[in-house]
């Protein structure tokens, strides 16, 4: 009996104490959506351990895919560079794209490269999975790679002051709260006066119901002169308070502006030196039994150096050839398949064209739910290829197109 | 005489527990004691749900309360329950309490929700998510009904001012958050800055509906124009929902059920 009781208590505890979600369900989105919307790369965090009030910079680059699904609104309408953290555990003190402050929304054009940085100030202690996010109007969030960041210290120490254009230094954590509390309580009190006035006449439900029914058309006779006086007084008090409050606020805050919004236009950056390799997809197949993605590519190397394919990134999963580039996972959730990339036919000589065959093979296809691509309505893929020269120079090029599943 | 009737006569006659006027008065008081808190809770629940569905984020966040849509959408939504219940309470009990009690109850529920859900659970600073105040507007509606004893006049003046005054009554709470701040060469308000800094991953900047419309005839007089427009719509809303209250008070459906 005792063991059943213990088991029951444990069961109740398990149900009652929920696991807090510190990540963002990045595998939940459709595979095709993750592959063909935004290609994130060079994502980095400046530190993975900090204290409350310290800052961490999330930075990197992204390219909105030229293979963006037709049935989804694109980022060239309205989009916003966002950050995926569990609520206001951090405050965003700065964010920029191509050097432009990003407090407002903007437009991102497909195929262009954007460099971003987001500076966060730690507010709440804990361990959080921090992602860059591109929020696209009528499409939703497109999540970039995530990194675990640990925040120590105490939230009680958190400070967030800002200087207004009227010269006042304010703490955003508590600013205006005295005002809000005072006026809210005042209106509560005035409202209660009216309510309590009627409650003093209790019982009011049955006796009034019967009396009103008895009086019929003359039911207004139930109203006393005192009722009218109280109503008139309270109406006058209410209108006076509204007027007084309005003019008091105008006097106290004479300089105000309406809420601000709008679209910011971004400057372009020159990345032509990083884009001297052209690739055409000759064939693309996904072999389901082997969890192997096979690409046949025609590569034209316009650069002055020999290049090798070292990294194929699909939906933030990096399939890497370690003989070309050494990329180590930053943490346990960094999606790197070291040794997951095999290339037949490289390197591509400077100024030459060649056909290569690429194999991206790893269990991450399964665990990261990319195999569900075969259930997409248009069976198309998108990926970013990274070619490396011996001196470390890098070229990147997006590929995409139809993909054939191989079932047996 | 049948056996059944004989048995009934043999039983002692049922007597009321209430035999004096004082006892009856006490029963009425007990009914009030039970019903009024329930009504307050009911108002709080219904109003919170209704408001969340129709206004929602517009009132949850300090950086959403713009001067064109917030003063238009909010009073039209707020008028529904005061008008419906106002008809019931006035015609059946001559109590001009529906609007003020509904808005008092709603204010109480809103504060509980903002503190529990938004501040304690989600971690937002309370000044960013504190509710607006509407109680004074309920008083205007109730006191007008009391003084005029007419739904027509209450709609014409009470409902009109209910909507017109929603911005001024909240200005003491909102004005501090409209103070300008320079952010990296961009003009923003304190509210805009808070909306940007305190991260809401699911609420990107563009989902706010800030002054989106074509009503620009009167230049920069956005708020007065919106207020008067909201006032006219509020009159119609009040009459419509009072009519719904009249339909509901017939209780035809309840009779059919029983």
XYZ file of C-alpha atoms in Angstrom:
666
model
C 0.000 0.000 0.000
C 2.832 2.330 0.956
C 4.588 1.899 -2.381
C 1.387 2.680 -4.257
C 1.035 5.825 -2.178
C 4.610 6.878 -2.979
C 4.049 6.127 -6.667
C 0.843 8.164 -6.597
C 2.590 11.133 -4.963
C 5.431 10.967 -7.499
C 2.913 10.862 -10.336
C 1.098 13.905 -8.990
C 4.410 15.712 -8.563
C 5.454 14.898 -12.103
C 2.170 16.256 -13.388
C 2.176 19.309 -11.165
C 5.722 20.472 -11.770
C 5.991 21.195 -15.472
C 9.300 21.300 -17.262
C 10.069 24.837 -18.249
C 10.627 25.273 -21.966
C 13.899 27.029 -22.642
C 14.090 26.347 -26.370
C 11.776 27.171 -29.232
C 10.630 24.027 -30.980
C 12.868 24.741 -33.922
C 12.236 21.266 -35.332
C 8.503 21.853 -35.376
C 8.362 23.894 -38.547
C 7.920 22.230 -41.935
C 11.191 20.951 -43.385
C 10.654 22.775 -46.669
C 10.012 25.998 -44.827
C 13.217 25.693 -42.842
C 15.251 24.804 -45.941
C 13.983 27.450 -48.313
C 13.371 30.595 -46.323
C 16.478 31.976 -44.656
C 20.044 30.672 -44.811
C 21.795 31.680 -41.593
C 25.555 31.455 -41.344
C 28.474 32.564 -39.199
C 26.068 32.787 -36.279
C 27.973 33.405 -33.069
C 27.464 34.614 -29.525
C 30.099 36.778 -27.890
C 29.884 34.854 -24.620
C 27.969 31.898 -23.255
C 28.272 32.833 -19.586
C 27.414 36.211 -18.154
C 25.769 37.905 -15.213
C 22.674 40.067 -14.916
C 23.386 43.515 -16.440
C 26.155 42.086 -18.690
C 25.691 42.065 -22.444
C 25.974 39.346 -25.060
C 26.141 40.002 -28.799
C 24.476 37.591 -31.210
C 25.860 38.163 -34.683
C 26.135 36.597 -38.090
C 24.833 36.797 -41.618
C 21.816 35.542 -43.504
C 20.569 35.278 -47.038
C 16.813 35.143 -47.730
C 16.405 32.202 -50.051
C 15.741 32.739 -53.738
C 13.804 29.463 -53.484
C 11.343 30.997 -50.990
C 8.051 29.043 -51.249
C 5.577 30.798 -53.516
C 2.661 30.115 -51.177
C 4.274 32.113 -48.357
C 4.661 35.865 -48.062
C 8.267 36.832 -48.665
C 10.595 38.999 -46.563
C 10.524 41.720 -49.226
C 7.101 42.769 -47.895
C 7.597 43.542 -44.215
C 9.993 41.781 -41.879
C 11.619 42.351 -38.510
C 14.918 41.087 -37.127
C 13.903 39.452 -33.874
C 15.538 37.410 -31.164
C 14.308 34.106 -29.828
C 14.663 34.085 -26.050
C 12.100 32.985 -23.467
C 10.340 36.322 -22.944
C 12.073 39.322 -21.409
C 14.865 37.280 -19.839
C 17.112 39.656 -21.772
C 16.452 43.181 -22.926
C 17.446 44.033 -26.467
C 19.598 47.132 -26.194
C 20.665 47.240 -29.829
C 20.120 45.425 -33.095
C 21.506 46.243 -36.499
C 21.409 44.939 -40.022
C 24.159 46.117 -42.378
C 24.951 48.706 -39.730
C 21.419 50.156 -39.658
C 19.547 50.244 -36.282
C 16.615 47.854 -36.404
C 14.055 49.169 -33.944
C 11.585 49.194 -36.808
C 10.631 46.754 -39.503
C 12.258 46.582 -42.903
C 12.377 44.670 -46.185
C 14.878 41.938 -47.010
C 15.409 40.992 -50.625
C 15.859 37.401 -51.718
C 19.389 36.397 -52.571
C 21.059 39.356 -50.874
C 23.433 38.970 -47.968
C 22.700 40.750 -44.695
C 25.006 41.070 -41.723
C 23.350 41.508 -38.361
C 24.179 41.931 -34.705
C 21.858 41.914 -31.721
C 23.071 43.125 -28.340
C 21.218 41.703 -25.358
C 21.494 42.705 -21.735
C 20.878 39.873 -19.279
C 17.876 40.461 -17.003
C 16.822 37.128 -15.502
C 19.200 34.403 -14.284
C 18.873 31.049 -16.030
C 20.053 28.990 -18.991
C 18.517 29.978 -22.309
C 18.671 28.889 -25.916
C 19.238 32.072 -27.859
C 18.338 32.237 -31.553
C 18.272 34.984 -34.124
C 14.800 35.091 -35.649
C 13.469 36.705 -38.773
C 9.794 37.560 -38.318
C 8.104 37.860 -41.694
C 4.682 39.461 -41.991
C 1.981 36.934 -42.997
C 4.502 34.092 -42.738
C 5.669 34.084 -39.139
C 9.015 33.518 -37.469
C 11.935 31.875 -39.248
C 14.345 30.666 -36.614
C 18.102 30.716 -36.930
C 20.680 28.524 -35.163
C 20.584 28.594 -31.372
C 23.224 28.708 -28.651
C 22.932 28.043 -24.943
C 23.684 31.072 -22.830
C 23.876 30.936 -19.046
C 23.012 33.972 -16.953
C 24.059 34.251 -13.322
C 23.441 36.823 -10.617
C 20.176 38.223 -9.331
C 17.340 39.920 -11.189
C 16.989 42.329 -8.272
C 20.248 43.934 -9.432
C 18.965 44.549 -12.935
C 18.914 48.168 -14.065
C 17.617 49.644 -17.266
C 17.859 53.400 -17.361
C 17.441 55.655 -20.346
C 17.606 59.403 -20.872
C 14.579 60.979 -22.505
C 14.762 63.878 -24.947
C 13.302 66.072 -22.211
C 16.439 65.447 -20.170
C 15.015 63.063 -17.594
C 16.799 59.814 -16.723
C 14.224 57.082 -16.149
C 14.278 53.451 -15.075
C 12.181 51.522 -17.576
C 11.511 48.791 -15.013
C 9.402 51.060 -12.818
C 8.847 54.258 -14.820
C 5.324 55.681 -14.613
C 4.159 53.014 -12.162
C 3.332 55.538 -9.452
C 1.052 57.357 -11.865
C -0.621 54.185 -12.999
C -1.198 52.998 -9.429
C -2.525 56.362 -8.248
C -5.031 56.894 -11.050
C -6.142 53.268 -11.124
C -6.763 53.256 -7.363
C -8.529 56.601 -7.533
C -10.969 55.339 -10.155
C -11.462 52.141 -8.164
C -12.390 54.262 -5.174
C -14.820 56.444 -7.130
C -16.420 53.388 -8.708
C -16.732 51.720 -5.310
C -18.504 54.790 -3.894
C -21.280 54.290 -6.445
C -21.415 50.528 -5.908
C -21.388 50.807 -2.113
C -24.113 53.456 -2.220
C -26.415 50.894 -3.791
C -25.172 48.102 -1.555
C -26.239 50.124 1.492
C -29.800 49.681 0.220
C -29.505 45.892 0.449
C -31.522 43.802 0.055
C -31.853 45.125 -3.453
C -32.564 42.183 -5.713
C -35.866 40.568 -4.697
C -37.556 43.582 -3.062
C -36.730 45.847 -6.012
C -37.728 43.202 -8.512
C -41.118 42.830 -6.836
C -41.608 46.558 -6.438
C -40.697 47.300 -10.069
C -43.090 44.577 -11.191
C -45.847 46.004 -8.991
C -45.353 49.580 -10.167
C -45.308 48.637 -13.854
C -45.166 51.827 -15.952
C -44.551 53.875 -12.833
C -41.474 51.885 -11.853
C -39.377 55.056 -11.916
C -41.121 56.035 -8.671
C -38.770 53.644 -6.908
C -35.947 56.111 -7.508
C -35.472 58.488 -4.607
C -34.346 62.129 -4.747
C -31.171 61.018 -2.936
C -30.455 58.559 -5.741
C -30.643 61.389 -8.226
C -28.480 63.686 -6.110
C -25.817 61.013 -5.670
C -25.868 60.278 -9.404
C -25.601 63.963 -10.309
C -22.749 64.479 -7.842
C -20.874 61.452 -9.038
C -21.343 62.404 -12.672
C -19.936 65.837 -11.923
C -17.029 64.346 -9.961
C -16.290 61.887 -12.771
C -16.267 64.532 -15.495
C -14.191 66.872 -13.333
C -11.666 64.154 -12.541
C -11.309 63.263 -16.205
C -10.745 66.913 -17.072
C -8.393 67.473 -14.170
C -6.396 64.308 -14.953
C -6.065 65.232 -18.590
C -4.843 68.766 -17.951
C -2.593 67.633 -15.100
C -0.930 65.127 -17.461
C -0.615 67.759 -20.182
C 1.052 70.053 -17.682
C 3.288 67.320 -16.247
C 4.304 65.927 -19.648
C 4.048 68.847 -22.053
C 6.248 67.212 -24.687
C 4.909 63.954 -26.050
C 4.938 62.284 -29.442
C 2.710 59.621 -30.984
C 3.825 55.995 -31.101
C 6.381 55.550 -33.837
C 6.430 52.968 -36.587
C 7.477 52.628 -40.211
C 9.739 50.767 -42.583
C 13.504 51.260 -42.554
C 15.396 50.854 -45.826
C 18.707 49.041 -45.565
C 21.987 49.827 -47.272
C 23.426 47.024 -49.373
C 26.816 45.500 -48.608
C 29.312 44.348 -51.207
C 29.876 40.593 -50.976
C 30.841 40.023 -54.614
C 34.269 38.720 -53.534
C 32.553 35.902 -51.624
C 30.306 34.880 -54.488
C 32.593 33.846 -57.323
C 31.349 30.294 -57.648
C 28.242 29.397 -59.652
C 26.448 26.121 -59.186
C 23.704 24.410 -61.173
C 21.873 21.422 -59.793
C 21.880 18.552 -62.271
C 20.185 16.069 -59.987
C 18.989 15.862 -56.362
C 17.787 12.746 -54.600
C 17.108 11.775 -51.026
C 17.749 8.100 -50.299
C 15.418 7.309 -47.445
C 16.938 3.972 -46.285
C 20.445 5.459 -46.009
C 19.377 8.933 -44.821
C 21.551 10.205 -47.613
C 21.048 13.357 -49.639
C 22.761 13.068 -53.009
C 23.401 16.045 -55.228
C 24.946 16.162 -58.673
C 26.230 19.676 -59.282
C 27.830 21.547 -62.155
C 30.232 24.021 -60.574
C 31.813 26.998 -62.317
C 34.711 28.505 -60.373
C 35.159 32.135 -61.485
C 37.662 32.919 -58.745
C 41.409 32.863 -59.085
C 41.847 30.023 -56.616
C 41.120 26.315 -56.507
C 38.110 25.634 -54.281
C 36.682 22.630 -52.489
C 33.189 22.120 -51.146
C 33.533 21.871 -47.368
C 30.121 22.637 -45.932
C 26.559 22.066 -47.043
C 23.987 23.715 -44.798
C 20.348 22.702 -44.903
C 17.879 24.277 -42.495
C 20.659 25.260 -40.068
C 22.144 21.721 -40.122
C 25.767 21.852 -41.262
C 27.126 18.791 -43.080
C 30.883 19.228 -42.986
C 33.834 17.622 -44.743
C 36.543 17.796 -42.029
C 39.301 17.365 -44.592
C 38.354 20.776 -45.972
C 37.151 22.743 -42.966
C 37.159 21.923 -39.292
C 33.866 22.960 -37.713
C 33.150 21.785 -34.185
C 29.721 22.025 -32.534
C 29.597 24.964 -30.135
C 27.392 23.053 -27.682
C 25.320 19.903 -27.381
C 22.521 21.362 -29.520
C 24.682 22.865 -32.271
C 23.621 21.117 -35.460
C 26.926 20.075 -36.969
C 27.392 16.738 -38.741
C 31.187 16.543 -38.717
C 32.158 14.056 -41.380
C 28.623 14.140 -42.750
C 29.721 15.515 -46.136
C 31.420 13.494 -48.864
C 32.342 14.945 -52.239
C 33.336 13.068 -55.381
C 35.018 15.056 -58.149
C 36.664 17.982 -56.332
C 38.507 20.289 -56.085
C 37.368 22.727 -58.764
C 40.307 24.433 -60.396
C 40.524 28.174 -60.694
C 38.555 29.454 -63.669
C 37.257 25.979 -64.546
C 33.960 24.129 -64.481
C 33.440 20.633 -63.167
C 30.713 18.194 -62.262
C 30.817 16.965 -58.667
C 28.714 14.521 -56.703
C 27.874 15.415 -53.127
C 26.623 13.127 -50.349
C 25.221 14.587 -47.129
C 24.660 11.688 -44.753
C 23.835 11.786 -41.083
C 21.179 10.814 -38.562
C 20.422 14.534 -38.214
C 18.201 14.184 -41.287
C 15.976 12.067 -39.108
C 16.413 13.670 -35.696
C 15.982 17.146 -37.056
C 12.864 16.054 -38.960
C 14.153 17.040 -42.364
C 13.070 13.762 -43.940
C 9.510 15.054 -43.800
C 10.500 17.038 -46.887
C 9.191 14.109 -48.924
C 5.698 14.920 -47.654
C 5.841 18.554 -48.813
C 3.447 19.455 -51.609
C 6.150 20.667 -53.993
C 9.118 18.390 -53.101
C 11.719 21.100 -53.476
C 14.815 21.675 -51.429
C 17.071 24.625 -50.654
C 20.616 24.580 -49.322
C 23.693 26.755 -49.014
C 27.061 25.481 -50.244
C 30.369 26.783 -48.895
C 33.519 26.386 -50.988
C 36.936 26.934 -49.461
C 40.297 27.794 -50.999
C 43.542 26.605 -49.439
C 44.206 30.061 -47.969
C 40.875 29.905 -46.085
C 38.924 32.199 -48.450
C 35.296 31.220 -48.655
C 32.642 31.427 -51.362
C 29.008 30.622 -50.752
C 26.224 29.918 -53.153
C 22.629 28.871 -52.720
C 21.216 25.886 -54.566
C 17.699 24.611 -54.799
C 15.295 22.759 -56.968
C 13.294 19.579 -57.255
C 14.227 16.638 -55.126
C 13.356 13.020 -55.841
C 12.934 10.626 -52.922
C 14.400 7.144 -53.308
C 12.229 4.786 -51.326
C 14.156 1.481 -51.737
C -61.643 9.753 -1.179
C -58.752 7.733 -2.501
C -55.986 6.146 -0.459
C -53.447 8.621 -1.824
C -55.411 11.627 -0.623
C -55.837 10.088 2.803
C -52.114 9.536 3.085
C -51.446 13.122 2.087
C -53.847 14.415 4.719
C -52.254 12.246 7.334
C -48.842 13.864 6.730
C -48.063 17.022 8.765
C -48.553 20.163 6.652
C -45.334 21.801 5.368
C -44.736 25.152 7.032
C -42.555 27.979 5.733
C -39.364 28.621 7.665
C -40.012 32.299 7.150
C -42.799 33.467 9.377
C -41.998 37.077 10.170
C -41.212 40.142 8.094
C -37.746 40.327 9.671
C -37.021 36.758 8.636
C -38.154 37.462 5.123
C -35.903 40.532 5.021
C -33.017 38.378 6.193
C -33.683 35.876 3.402
C -33.618 38.692 0.866
C -30.315 39.873 2.317
C -28.903 36.365 2.110
C -29.909 36.202 -1.537
C -28.065 39.468 -2.135
C -25.106 38.175 -0.196
C -24.914 35.162 -2.448
C -25.930 36.706 -5.767
C -23.953 39.963 -5.797
C -20.477 38.399 -5.397
C -21.471 35.849 -8.046
C -22.563 38.637 -10.392
C -19.261 40.426 -9.810
C -17.338 37.230 -10.586
C -19.521 36.574 -13.615
C -18.959 40.080 -14.939
C -15.221 39.754 -14.338
C -15.046 36.445 -16.181
C -17.268 37.313 -19.121
C -15.732 40.737 -19.546
C -12.168 39.448 -19.438
C -12.913 36.807 -22.043
C -14.832 39.184 -24.272
C -12.166 41.873 -24.007
C -9.334 39.435 -24.668
C -11.049 38.304 -27.869
C -12.011 41.704 -29.201
C -9.290 44.070 -27.985
C -6.540 41.795 -26.631
C -3.019 42.997 -27.402
C -4.292 46.485 -28.120
C -4.712 46.974 -24.411
C -2.179 44.508 -23.047
C 0.889 46.455 -24.124
C 1.778 50.069 -23.532
C 3.251 50.357 -27.033
C 0.024 49.234 -28.754
C -2.307 51.958 -27.503
C -2.077 54.225 -30.507
C -4.216 57.319 -30.931
C -6.247 56.101 -33.903
C -7.308 52.484 -33.363
C -7.096 51.942 -29.623
C -9.624 54.724 -28.817
C -11.934 53.373 -31.514
C -11.850 49.641 -30.941
C -11.742 49.698 -27.140
C -14.934 51.646 -26.287
C -16.954 49.768 -28.883
C -15.925 46.500 -27.285
C -16.373 47.807 -23.749
C -19.953 48.911 -24.397
C -21.351 45.491 -25.184
C -21.842 44.047 -21.717
C -22.843 47.309 -19.965
C -25.571 47.766 -22.582
C -26.878 44.202 -22.434
C -26.817 43.895 -18.650
C -27.782 47.536 -18.259
C -31.149 46.811 -19.840
C -31.736 43.843 -17.546
C -30.735 45.587 -14.330
C -32.655 48.753 -15.168
C -35.919 47.306 -16.421
C -36.140 44.539 -13.817
C -34.588 46.222 -10.767
C -34.173 49.929 -11.615
C -30.509 49.562 -10.714
C -28.127 51.795 -12.692
C -25.129 49.624 -11.901
C -24.382 47.448 -14.904
C -21.678 49.577 -16.525
C -19.851 50.614 -13.380
C -19.967 47.182 -11.736
C -19.030 45.443 -14.981
C -16.068 47.761 -15.444
C -15.088 47.560 -11.764
C -15.149 43.765 -11.959
C -13.256 43.826 -15.203
C -10.619 46.164 -13.783
C -10.130 43.821 -10.848
C -9.775 40.802 -13.150
C -7.463 42.715 -15.482
C -5.131 43.653 -12.639
C -5.045 40.075 -11.351
C -4.292 38.832 -14.865
C -1.602 41.405 -15.604
C 0.170 40.805 -12.296
C -0.133 37.020 -12.298
C 0.259 36.233 -15.997
C 2.241 39.065 -17.457
C 4.466 40.161 -14.582
C 5.007 37.123 -12.364
C 4.739 34.333 -14.946
C 6.043 35.964 -18.133
C 8.369 38.449 -16.424
C 7.348 41.720 -18.073
C 7.639 44.907 -16.016
C 4.202 45.814 -14.704
C 4.339 49.346 -16.110
C 4.515 47.859 -19.615
C 1.414 45.691 -19.212
C -0.749 47.458 -16.638
C -4.409 47.824 -17.633
C -6.019 51.036 -18.781
C -8.752 52.510 -16.610
C -12.383 52.558 -17.730
C -14.343 52.759 -14.465
C -15.117 56.457 -14.891
C -16.697 55.710 -18.263
C -19.021 53.193 -16.632
C -20.042 55.817 -14.109
C -20.912 58.241 -16.900
C -23.175 55.661 -18.496
C -24.867 54.606 -15.243
C -25.323 58.112 -13.864
C -26.772 59.319 -17.167
C -29.255 56.461 -17.113
C -30.121 57.253 -13.500
C -30.672 60.940 -14.179
C -32.522 60.638 -17.481
C -34.218 57.261 -16.959
C -34.065 56.896 -20.728
C -32.089 54.451 -22.832
C -32.407 56.828 -25.775
C -30.815 59.783 -23.975
C -28.273 57.533 -22.275
C -27.192 56.281 -25.680
C -27.108 59.766 -27.161
C -25.034 61.368 -24.418
C -23.759 58.620 -22.113
C -22.479 56.280 -24.811
C -21.143 59.175 -26.861
C -19.058 60.502 -23.984
C -18.158 56.949 -22.969
C -16.194 56.695 -26.219
C -15.079 60.310 -26.527
C -13.511 60.380 -23.085
C -11.618 57.099 -23.240
C -8.400 58.810 -24.300
C -8.540 61.729 -21.816
C -9.373 59.443 -18.880
C -6.312 57.333 -19.671
C -3.995 60.183 -20.579
C -2.576 60.553 -17.034
C -1.535 56.885 -17.226
C -0.284 57.002 -20.813
C 1.369 60.416 -21.104
C 4.663 59.409 -19.404
C 5.067 56.686 -22.028
C 4.685 59.144 -24.899
C 7.734 61.148 -23.861
C 10.243 61.114 -26.745
C 13.562 59.274 -26.612
C 16.377 59.261 -29.131
C 17.435 55.757 -30.030
C 20.464 55.598 -32.342
C 19.334 58.645 -34.268
C 15.706 57.530 -34.440
C 12.840 59.250 -32.628
C 10.821 56.835 -30.508
C 8.588 57.121 -27.472
C 9.309 55.499 -24.119
C 6.563 52.983 -24.977
C 8.141 52.135 -28.347
C 11.484 51.642 -26.656
C 9.997 49.332 -24.024
C 8.258 47.312 -26.725
C 11.577 46.947 -28.507
C 13.745 46.222 -25.486
C 11.543 43.772 -23.571
C 11.609 40.910 -26.032
C 8.342 39.458 -27.305
C 9.474 36.893 -29.842
C 5.914 36.220 -30.982
C 5.069 39.914 -31.341
C 7.342 41.515 -33.935
C 7.198 45.275 -34.342
C 5.089 45.190 -37.496
C 2.065 43.480 -35.953
C 1.232 46.640 -34.027
C -1.432 48.561 -35.909
C -0.244 52.109 -35.445
C -2.372 54.771 -37.103
C -3.149 52.679 -40.145
C -6.092 54.266 -41.933
C -6.959 56.984 -44.390
C -8.765 59.339 -41.987
C -6.349 62.223 -42.394
C -8.651 65.043 -43.429
C -8.080 67.086 -40.301
C -4.307 67.072 -40.347
C -2.683 66.238 -37.062
C -5.963 66.194 -35.091
C -5.983 62.410 -35.137
C -7.258 61.715 -31.644
C -10.220 64.154 -31.554
C -11.363 62.943 -34.951
C -11.142 59.325 -33.868
C -12.857 60.136 -30.578
C -15.859 61.768 -32.254
C -16.096 58.946 -34.770
C -15.921 56.425 -31.938
C -18.584 58.430 -30.099
C -21.042 58.192 -32.988
C -20.414 54.494 -33.395
C -20.769 54.029 -29.647
C -24.300 55.506 -29.783
C -25.293 52.908 -32.357
C -23.521 50.154 -30.454
C -25.313 51.103 -27.255
C -28.740 50.989 -28.906
C -27.985 47.716 -30.631
C -26.733 45.943 -27.525
C -29.534 47.378 -25.405
C -31.928 45.834 -27.905
C -30.039 42.532 -27.520
C -30.477 42.940 -23.759
C -34.206 43.453 -24.311
C -34.371 40.254 -26.339
C -32.378 38.340 -23.755
C -34.524 39.580 -20.864
C -37.620 37.973 -22.344
C -36.143 34.632 -21.303
C -38.165 32.859 -23.962
C -35.538 30.183 -24.321
C -35.482 29.415 -20.621
C -39.264 28.928 -20.646
C -38.931 26.604 -23.603
C -36.243 24.583 -21.871
C -38.321 24.149 -18.734
